[in-house]
């Protein structure tokens, strides 16, 4: 009888271990990223349609940080939409306001900030981002960009006779500058959480891993 009871207990123990799903081992990774990040922000850069807002919201949720969309903040500050700013005042005026808003946001402490496609082209903004943030370039191919944005009317730069040619031109101008970002992640048609996981892995490698390696060496 004792042997049967022991065997039954062992069977239950084995079944529980096989059917219980362990919690994802991401808490430590995320804690390491936050500790290494300190007061800096995570800034997403890249072309329109690259997924900066979508990925940014999910990344912020995983890290328990506020999410900020720079375009939304610009519209709030101006009291009008971005297409209206372009139409009434022109692109140079918009870029000046964009730079001021991003500079203010970078002073606001830890957060995930999604920026407009052209904001990183300004040298002053790149310098501020380098000082106060860790930047991630979400790199998207032209066909993905066009498929995601061509039906939207809130993209002033794409209101042209040939949007595909415009995207190609913008990519050729901007990609050499986007490469200055700290981290590059390919934005493609896969589940959003997969891109977020890749961002977290890259952030940990960029931020936390060197500190861990240094600590190990010090011992």
mmCIF file of C-alpha atoms in Angstrom, residues 1-216:
data_model
loop_
_atom_site.group_PDB
_atom_site.id
_atom_site.type_symbol
_atom_site.label_atom_id
_atom_site.label_comp_id
_atom_site.label_asym_id
_atom_site.label_seq_id
_atom_site.Cartn_x
_atom_site.Cartn_y
_atom_site.Cartn_z
ATOM 1 C CA UNK A 1 0.000 0.000 0.000
ATOM 2 C CA UNK A 2 2.797 2.384 0.917
ATOM 3 C CA UNK A 3 4.495 1.698 -2.413
ATOM 4 C CA UNK A 4 1.239 2.328 -4.316
ATOM 5 C CA UNK A 5 0.697 5.643 -2.506
ATOM 6 C CA UNK A 6 4.250 6.708 -3.233
ATOM 7 C CA UNK A 7 3.894 5.787 -6.901
ATOM 8 C CA UNK A 8 0.601 7.682 -7.156
ATOM 9 C CA UNK A 9 2.152 10.746 -5.567
ATOM 10 C CA UNK A 10 5.101 10.544 -7.946
ATOM 11 C CA UNK A 11 2.736 10.234 -10.925
ATOM 12 C CA UNK A 12 0.837 13.339 -9.848
ATOM 13 C CA UNK A 13 4.111 15.219 -9.388
ATOM 14 C CA UNK A 14 5.310 14.265 -12.887
ATOM 15 C CA UNK A 15 1.989 15.188 -14.492
ATOM 16 C CA UNK A 16 1.995 18.577 -12.810
ATOM 17 C CA UNK A 17 5.530 19.315 -13.949
ATOM 18 C CA UNK A 18 4.626 18.372 -17.523
ATOM 19 C CA UNK A 19 1.421 20.394 -17.726
ATOM 20 C CA UNK A 20 2.422 23.519 -15.816
ATOM 21 C CA UNK A 21 3.762 26.227 -18.151
ATOM 22 C CA UNK A 22 6.610 28.209 -16.605
ATOM 23 C CA UNK A 23 6.362 32.001 -16.599
ATOM 24 C CA UNK A 24 8.377 33.699 -19.332
ATOM 25 C CA UNK A 25 11.876 34.545 -18.119
ATOM 26 C CA UNK A 26 11.705 38.190 -19.239
ATOM 27 C CA UNK A 27 11.342 39.985 -15.908
ATOM 28 C CA UNK A 28 15.074 39.896 -15.270
ATOM 29 C CA UNK A 29 15.853 41.063 -18.794
ATOM 30 C CA UNK A 30 13.455 43.976 -18.550
ATOM 31 C CA UNK A 31 14.716 44.931 -15.089
ATOM 32 C CA UNK A 32 18.283 44.955 -16.397
ATOM 33 C CA UNK A 33 17.293 47.193 -19.297
ATOM 34 C CA UNK A 34 15.490 49.649 -17.018
ATOM 35 C CA UNK A 35 18.374 49.755 -14.561
ATOM 36 C CA UNK A 36 20.887 50.412 -17.338
ATOM 37 C CA UNK A 37 18.597 52.927 -19.036
ATOM 38 C CA UNK A 38 18.440 55.176 -15.991
ATOM 39 C CA UNK A 39 16.844 58.525 -16.864
ATOM 40 C CA UNK A 40 17.232 58.065 -20.605
ATOM 41 C CA UNK A 41 14.442 57.449 -23.100
ATOM 42 C CA UNK A 42 14.108 54.826 -25.817
ATOM 43 C CA UNK A 43 13.598 56.682 -29.098
ATOM 44 C CA UNK A 44 12.221 54.937 -32.183
ATOM 45 C CA UNK A 45 13.302 56.369 -35.524
ATOM 46 C CA UNK A 46 12.626 55.358 -39.108
ATOM 47 C CA UNK A 47 10.368 55.945 -42.068
ATOM 48 C CA UNK A 48 6.622 56.488 -41.953
ATOM 49 C CA UNK A 49 4.910 53.123 -41.875
ATOM 50 C CA UNK A 50 7.820 51.396 -40.163
ATOM 51 C CA UNK A 51 5.660 50.682 -37.110
ATOM 52 C CA UNK A 52 7.197 53.115 -34.644
ATOM 53 C CA UNK A 53 3.922 53.865 -32.855
ATOM 54 C CA UNK A 54 2.623 50.286 -32.863
ATOM 55 C CA UNK A 55 5.880 48.748 -31.698
ATOM 56 C CA UNK A 56 6.549 51.660 -29.354
ATOM 57 C CA UNK A 57 3.292 51.148 -27.452
ATOM 58 C CA UNK A 58 3.971 47.447 -26.973
ATOM 59 C CA UNK A 59 7.590 48.039 -26.002
ATOM 60 C CA UNK A 60 6.539 50.647 -23.447
ATOM 61 C CA UNK A 61 3.986 48.241 -21.967
ATOM 62 C CA UNK A 62 6.590 45.501 -21.619
ATOM 63 C CA UNK A 63 8.951 47.876 -19.828
ATOM 64 C CA UNK A 64 6.193 49.593 -17.835
ATOM 65 C CA UNK A 65 7.224 52.970 -19.264
ATOM 66 C CA UNK A 66 5.084 55.800 -20.639
ATOM 67 C CA UNK A 67 4.633 55.853 -24.414
ATOM 68 C CA UNK A 68 4.839 59.190 -26.242
ATOM 69 C CA UNK A 69 4.080 59.855 -29.899
ATOM 70 C CA UNK A 70 6.000 62.946 -31.031
ATOM 71 C CA UNK A 71 3.519 63.697 -33.840
ATOM 72 C CA UNK A 72 0.633 63.763 -31.359
ATOM 73 C CA UNK A 73 2.605 66.131 -29.115
ATOM 74 C CA UNK A 74 3.418 68.394 -32.072
ATOM 75 C CA UNK A 75 -0.235 68.618 -33.038
ATOM 76 C CA UNK A 76 -1.220 69.408 -29.450
ATOM 77 C CA UNK A 77 1.416 72.152 -29.226
ATOM 78 C CA UNK A 78 0.412 73.680 -32.566
ATOM 79 C CA UNK A 79 -3.334 73.302 -32.132
ATOM 80 C CA UNK A 80 -3.646 71.823 -35.617
ATOM 81 C CA UNK A 81 -2.904 68.628 -37.501
ATOM 82 C CA UNK A 82 0.414 67.960 -39.187
ATOM 83 C CA UNK A 83 -1.128 68.186 -42.695
ATOM 84 C CA UNK A 84 -2.554 71.577 -41.698
ATOM 85 C CA UNK A 85 0.867 72.743 -40.457
ATOM 86 C CA UNK A 86 2.444 71.700 -43.768
ATOM 87 C CA UNK A 87 -0.289 73.407 -45.776
ATOM 88 C CA UNK A 88 -0.390 76.669 -43.833
ATOM 89 C CA UNK A 89 3.261 77.108 -42.850
ATOM 90 C CA UNK A 90 5.364 74.717 -44.923
ATOM 91 C CA UNK A 91 7.800 71.952 -44.028
ATOM 92 C CA UNK A 92 10.661 74.142 -42.634
ATOM 93 C CA UNK A 93 8.271 75.647 -40.071
ATOM 94 C CA UNK A 94 7.060 72.178 -39.142
ATOM 95 C CA UNK A 95 10.621 70.861 -38.737
ATOM 96 C CA UNK A 96 11.549 73.745 -36.420
ATOM 97 C CA UNK A 97 8.540 73.036 -34.208
ATOM 98 C CA UNK A 98 9.217 69.308 -34.334
ATOM 99 C CA UNK A 99 12.779 69.832 -33.094
ATOM 100 C CA UNK A 100 11.558 72.004 -30.198
ATOM 101 C CA UNK A 101 8.921 69.487 -29.133
ATOM 102 C CA UNK A 102 11.354 66.549 -29.255
ATOM 103 C CA UNK A 103 13.928 68.514 -27.243
ATOM 104 C CA UNK A 104 11.274 69.097 -24.571
ATOM 105 C CA UNK A 105 10.207 65.457 -24.552
ATOM 106 C CA UNK A 106 13.797 64.263 -24.178
ATOM 107 C CA UNK A 107 14.002 66.225 -20.927
ATOM 108 C CA UNK A 108 11.021 64.351 -19.507
ATOM 109 C CA UNK A 109 12.743 61.261 -18.165
ATOM 110 C CA UNK A 110 12.351 57.575 -19.028
ATOM 111 C CA UNK A 111 9.769 56.788 -21.705
ATOM 112 C CA UNK A 112 9.428 55.227 -25.129
ATOM 113 C CA UNK A 113 9.235 57.969 -27.763
ATOM 114 C CA UNK A 114 8.124 57.409 -31.360
ATOM 115 C CA UNK A 115 9.387 60.155 -33.675
ATOM 116 C CA UNK A 116 8.397 61.316 -37.131
ATOM 117 C CA UNK A 117 10.270 60.006 -40.139
ATOM 118 C CA UNK A 118 12.181 63.217 -40.822
ATOM 119 C CA UNK A 119 13.006 64.279 -37.277
ATOM 120 C CA UNK A 120 16.250 62.299 -37.044
ATOM 121 C CA UNK A 121 17.598 64.113 -40.115
ATOM 122 C CA UNK A 122 18.264 67.230 -38.062
ATOM 123 C CA UNK A 123 21.759 67.124 -36.575
ATOM 124 C CA UNK A 124 20.709 68.956 -33.415
ATOM 125 C CA UNK A 125 17.995 66.377 -32.750
ATOM 126 C CA UNK A 126 20.410 63.465 -33.330
ATOM 127 C CA UNK A 127 22.815 65.013 -30.852
ATOM 128 C CA UNK A 128 20.106 65.415 -28.225
ATOM 129 C CA UNK A 129 18.909 61.849 -28.777
ATOM 130 C CA UNK A 130 22.477 60.542 -28.418
ATOM 131 C CA UNK A 131 22.860 62.420 -25.124
ATOM 132 C CA UNK A 132 19.513 61.585 -23.537
ATOM 133 C CA UNK A 133 18.251 58.390 -25.132
ATOM 134 C CA UNK A 134 18.949 55.071 -26.759
ATOM 135 C CA UNK A 135 17.763 55.037 -30.357
ATOM 136 C CA UNK A 136 16.246 52.159 -32.317
ATOM 137 C CA UNK A 137 15.926 52.325 -36.092
ATOM 138 C CA UNK A 138 12.955 50.304 -37.313
ATOM 139 C CA UNK A 139 14.134 49.534 -40.835
ATOM 140 C CA UNK A 140 11.378 48.755 -43.342
ATOM 141 C CA UNK A 141 11.544 47.902 -47.047
ATOM 142 C CA UNK A 142 9.853 50.212 -49.574
ATOM 143 C CA UNK A 143 7.066 47.769 -50.438
ATOM 144 C CA UNK A 144 6.108 47.404 -46.775
ATOM 145 C CA UNK A 145 6.112 51.177 -46.284
ATOM 146 C CA UNK A 146 3.922 51.767 -49.327
ATOM 147 C CA UNK A 147 1.471 49.032 -48.425
ATOM 148 C CA UNK A 148 1.024 50.471 -44.944
ATOM 149 C CA UNK A 149 0.699 54.169 -45.748
ATOM 150 C CA UNK A 150 -0.453 54.725 -49.315
ATOM 151 C CA UNK A 151 -4.171 54.849 -48.398
ATOM 152 C CA UNK A 152 -3.656 57.360 -45.605
ATOM 153 C CA UNK A 153 -4.223 61.065 -46.169
ATOM 154 C CA UNK A 154 -2.220 62.230 -43.135
ATOM 155 C CA UNK A 155 1.205 61.830 -44.794
ATOM 156 C CA UNK A 156 1.947 65.204 -46.445
ATOM 157 C CA UNK A 157 5.205 64.041 -48.011
ATOM 158 C CA UNK A 158 3.388 61.283 -49.906
ATOM 159 C CA UNK A 159 0.778 63.545 -51.482
ATOM 160 C CA UNK A 160 2.609 63.345 -54.814
ATOM 161 C CA UNK A 161 1.892 61.976 -58.287
ATOM 162 C CA UNK A 162 4.237 59.037 -57.674
ATOM 163 C CA UNK A 163 4.293 57.943 -53.991
ATOM 164 C CA UNK A 164 6.551 54.958 -54.776
ATOM 165 C CA UNK A 165 9.212 57.224 -56.257
ATOM 166 C CA UNK A 166 8.865 59.565 -53.292
ATOM 167 C CA UNK A 167 9.409 56.703 -50.827
ATOM 168 C CA UNK A 168 12.487 55.549 -52.779
ATOM 169 C CA UNK A 169 13.908 59.061 -52.746
ATOM 170 C CA UNK A 170 13.265 59.537 -49.028
ATOM 171 C CA UNK A 171 14.848 56.176 -48.228
ATOM 172 C CA UNK A 172 17.979 57.015 -50.227
ATOM 173 C CA UNK A 173 18.265 60.322 -48.359
ATOM 174 C CA UNK A 174 17.425 59.086 -44.900
ATOM 175 C CA UNK A 175 18.826 55.583 -44.501
ATOM 176 C CA UNK A 176 22.471 56.749 -44.248
ATOM 177 C CA UNK A 177 21.361 58.986 -41.359
ATOM 178 C CA UNK A 178 19.141 56.374 -39.704
ATOM 179 C CA UNK A 179 22.222 54.142 -39.507
ATOM 180 C CA UNK A 180 23.517 56.436 -36.754
ATOM 181 C CA UNK A 181 20.894 54.936 -34.418
ATOM 182 C CA UNK A 182 22.231 52.769 -31.607
ATOM 183 C CA UNK A 183 20.213 49.698 -32.615
ATOM 184 C CA UNK A 184 18.708 48.517 -35.918
ATOM 185 C CA UNK A 185 15.685 46.211 -36.033
ATOM 186 C CA UNK A 186 14.069 44.955 -39.231
ATOM 187 C CA UNK A 187 10.399 45.910 -39.393
ATOM 188 C CA UNK A 188 8.543 43.298 -41.411
ATOM 189 C CA UNK A 189 5.250 41.443 -41.580
ATOM 190 C CA UNK A 190 5.602 39.235 -38.514
ATOM 191 C CA UNK A 191 3.686 39.341 -35.202
ATOM 192 C CA UNK A 192 4.327 42.625 -33.418
ATOM 193 C CA UNK A 193 5.424 40.889 -30.236
ATOM 194 C CA UNK A 194 8.250 39.236 -32.166
ATOM 195 C CA UNK A 195 9.607 42.654 -33.151
ATOM 196 C CA UNK A 196 9.226 43.806 -29.541
ATOM 197 C CA UNK A 197 11.162 40.749 -28.332
ATOM 198 C CA UNK A 198 13.941 41.584 -30.793
ATOM 199 C CA UNK A 199 14.012 45.178 -29.535
ATOM 200 C CA UNK A 200 14.315 43.981 -25.942
ATOM 201 C CA UNK A 201 17.116 41.545 -26.814
ATOM 202 C CA UNK A 202 18.998 44.269 -28.669
ATOM 203 C CA UNK A 203 18.501 46.793 -25.866
ATOM 204 C CA UNK A 204 19.799 44.345 -23.290
ATOM 205 C CA UNK A 205 22.826 43.570 -25.445
ATOM 206 C CA UNK A 206 23.465 47.273 -25.947
ATOM 207 C CA UNK A 207 22.794 48.496 -22.411
ATOM 208 C CA UNK A 208 22.887 45.782 -19.781
ATOM 209 C CA UNK A 209 25.247 43.119 -21.107
ATOM 210 C CA UNK A 210 28.409 45.290 -21.046
ATOM 211 C CA UNK A 211 27.751 46.216 -17.426
ATOM 212 C CA UNK A 212 27.205 42.561 -16.521
ATOM 213 C CA UNK A 213 30.409 41.524 -18.292
ATOM 214 C CA UNK A 214 32.380 44.264 -16.520
ATOM 215 C CA UNK A 215 31.015 43.157 -13.159
ATOM 216 C CA UNK A 216 31.961 39.544 -13.884
#
